[in-house]
Coordinates of C-alpha atoms in Angstrom, one line a residue:
X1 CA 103.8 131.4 89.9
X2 CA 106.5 129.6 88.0
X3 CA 105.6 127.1 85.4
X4 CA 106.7 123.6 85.6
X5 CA 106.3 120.3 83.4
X6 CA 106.3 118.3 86.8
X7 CA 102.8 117.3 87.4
X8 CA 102.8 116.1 90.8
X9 CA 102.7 119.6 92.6
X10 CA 101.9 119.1 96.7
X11 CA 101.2 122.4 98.6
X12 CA 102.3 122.4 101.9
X13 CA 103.3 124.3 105.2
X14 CA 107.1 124.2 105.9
X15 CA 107.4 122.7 109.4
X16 CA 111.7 122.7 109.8
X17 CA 114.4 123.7 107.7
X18 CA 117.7 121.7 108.9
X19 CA 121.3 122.8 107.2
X20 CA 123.8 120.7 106.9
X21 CA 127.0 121.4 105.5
X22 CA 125.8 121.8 101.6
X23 CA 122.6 120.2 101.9
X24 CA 119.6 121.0 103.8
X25 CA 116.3 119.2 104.6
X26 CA 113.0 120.4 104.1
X27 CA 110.0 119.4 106.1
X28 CA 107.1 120.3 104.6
X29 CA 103.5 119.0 105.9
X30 CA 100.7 117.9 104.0
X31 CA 97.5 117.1 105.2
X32 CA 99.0 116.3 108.2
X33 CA 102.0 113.7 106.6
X34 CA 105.5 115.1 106.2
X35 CA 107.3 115.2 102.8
X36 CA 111.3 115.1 103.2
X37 CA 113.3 117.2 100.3
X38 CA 116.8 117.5 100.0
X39 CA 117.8 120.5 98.5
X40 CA 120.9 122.8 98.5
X41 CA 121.2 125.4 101.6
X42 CA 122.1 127.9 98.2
X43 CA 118.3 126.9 97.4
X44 CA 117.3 127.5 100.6
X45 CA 118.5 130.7 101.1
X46 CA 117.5 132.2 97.8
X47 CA 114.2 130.7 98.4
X48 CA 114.1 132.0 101.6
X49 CA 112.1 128.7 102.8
X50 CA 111.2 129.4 106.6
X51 CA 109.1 127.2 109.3
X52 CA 105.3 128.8 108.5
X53 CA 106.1 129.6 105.3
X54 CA 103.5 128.3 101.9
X55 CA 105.4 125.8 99.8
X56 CA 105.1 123.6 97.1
X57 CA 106.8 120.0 97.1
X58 CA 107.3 119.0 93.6
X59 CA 108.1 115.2 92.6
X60 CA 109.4 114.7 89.1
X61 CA 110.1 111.3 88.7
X62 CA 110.1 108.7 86.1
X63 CA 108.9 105.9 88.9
X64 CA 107.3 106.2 92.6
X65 CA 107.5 103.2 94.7
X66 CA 105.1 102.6 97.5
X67 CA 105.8 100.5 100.3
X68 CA 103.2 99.3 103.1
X69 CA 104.3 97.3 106.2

């Protein structure tokens, strides 16, 4: 497995892969919640990310916001 500094590391199932023209979005599911990436359909290919498929959702960010209604 690669390495990364990012600590927040969330394995997941992928549940959809959706292409748009350059950029793609990634549903991946968690304990039953869904985490949205945007990543590039380049990504996507190399990573050969697939519906089914074991995958990480890492979050590198200097702030997260939580909202509740």
């Amino acid at each position: 497995m690669m390495k990364l500094s990012a600590r927040n590391q969330i394995k997941g199932t992928i549940k959809s892969v959706t292409k748009g023209q350059t950029t793609a979005h990634v549903q991946i599911e968690v304990n039953g919640a869904i985490i949205t990436a945007s990543i590039t359909n380049e990504a996507v290919d190399e990573l050969q990310l697939v519906p089914g498929k074991a995958a990480y959702a890492v979050i590198k960010a200097s702030d997260v916001m939580v909202a509740v209604d």
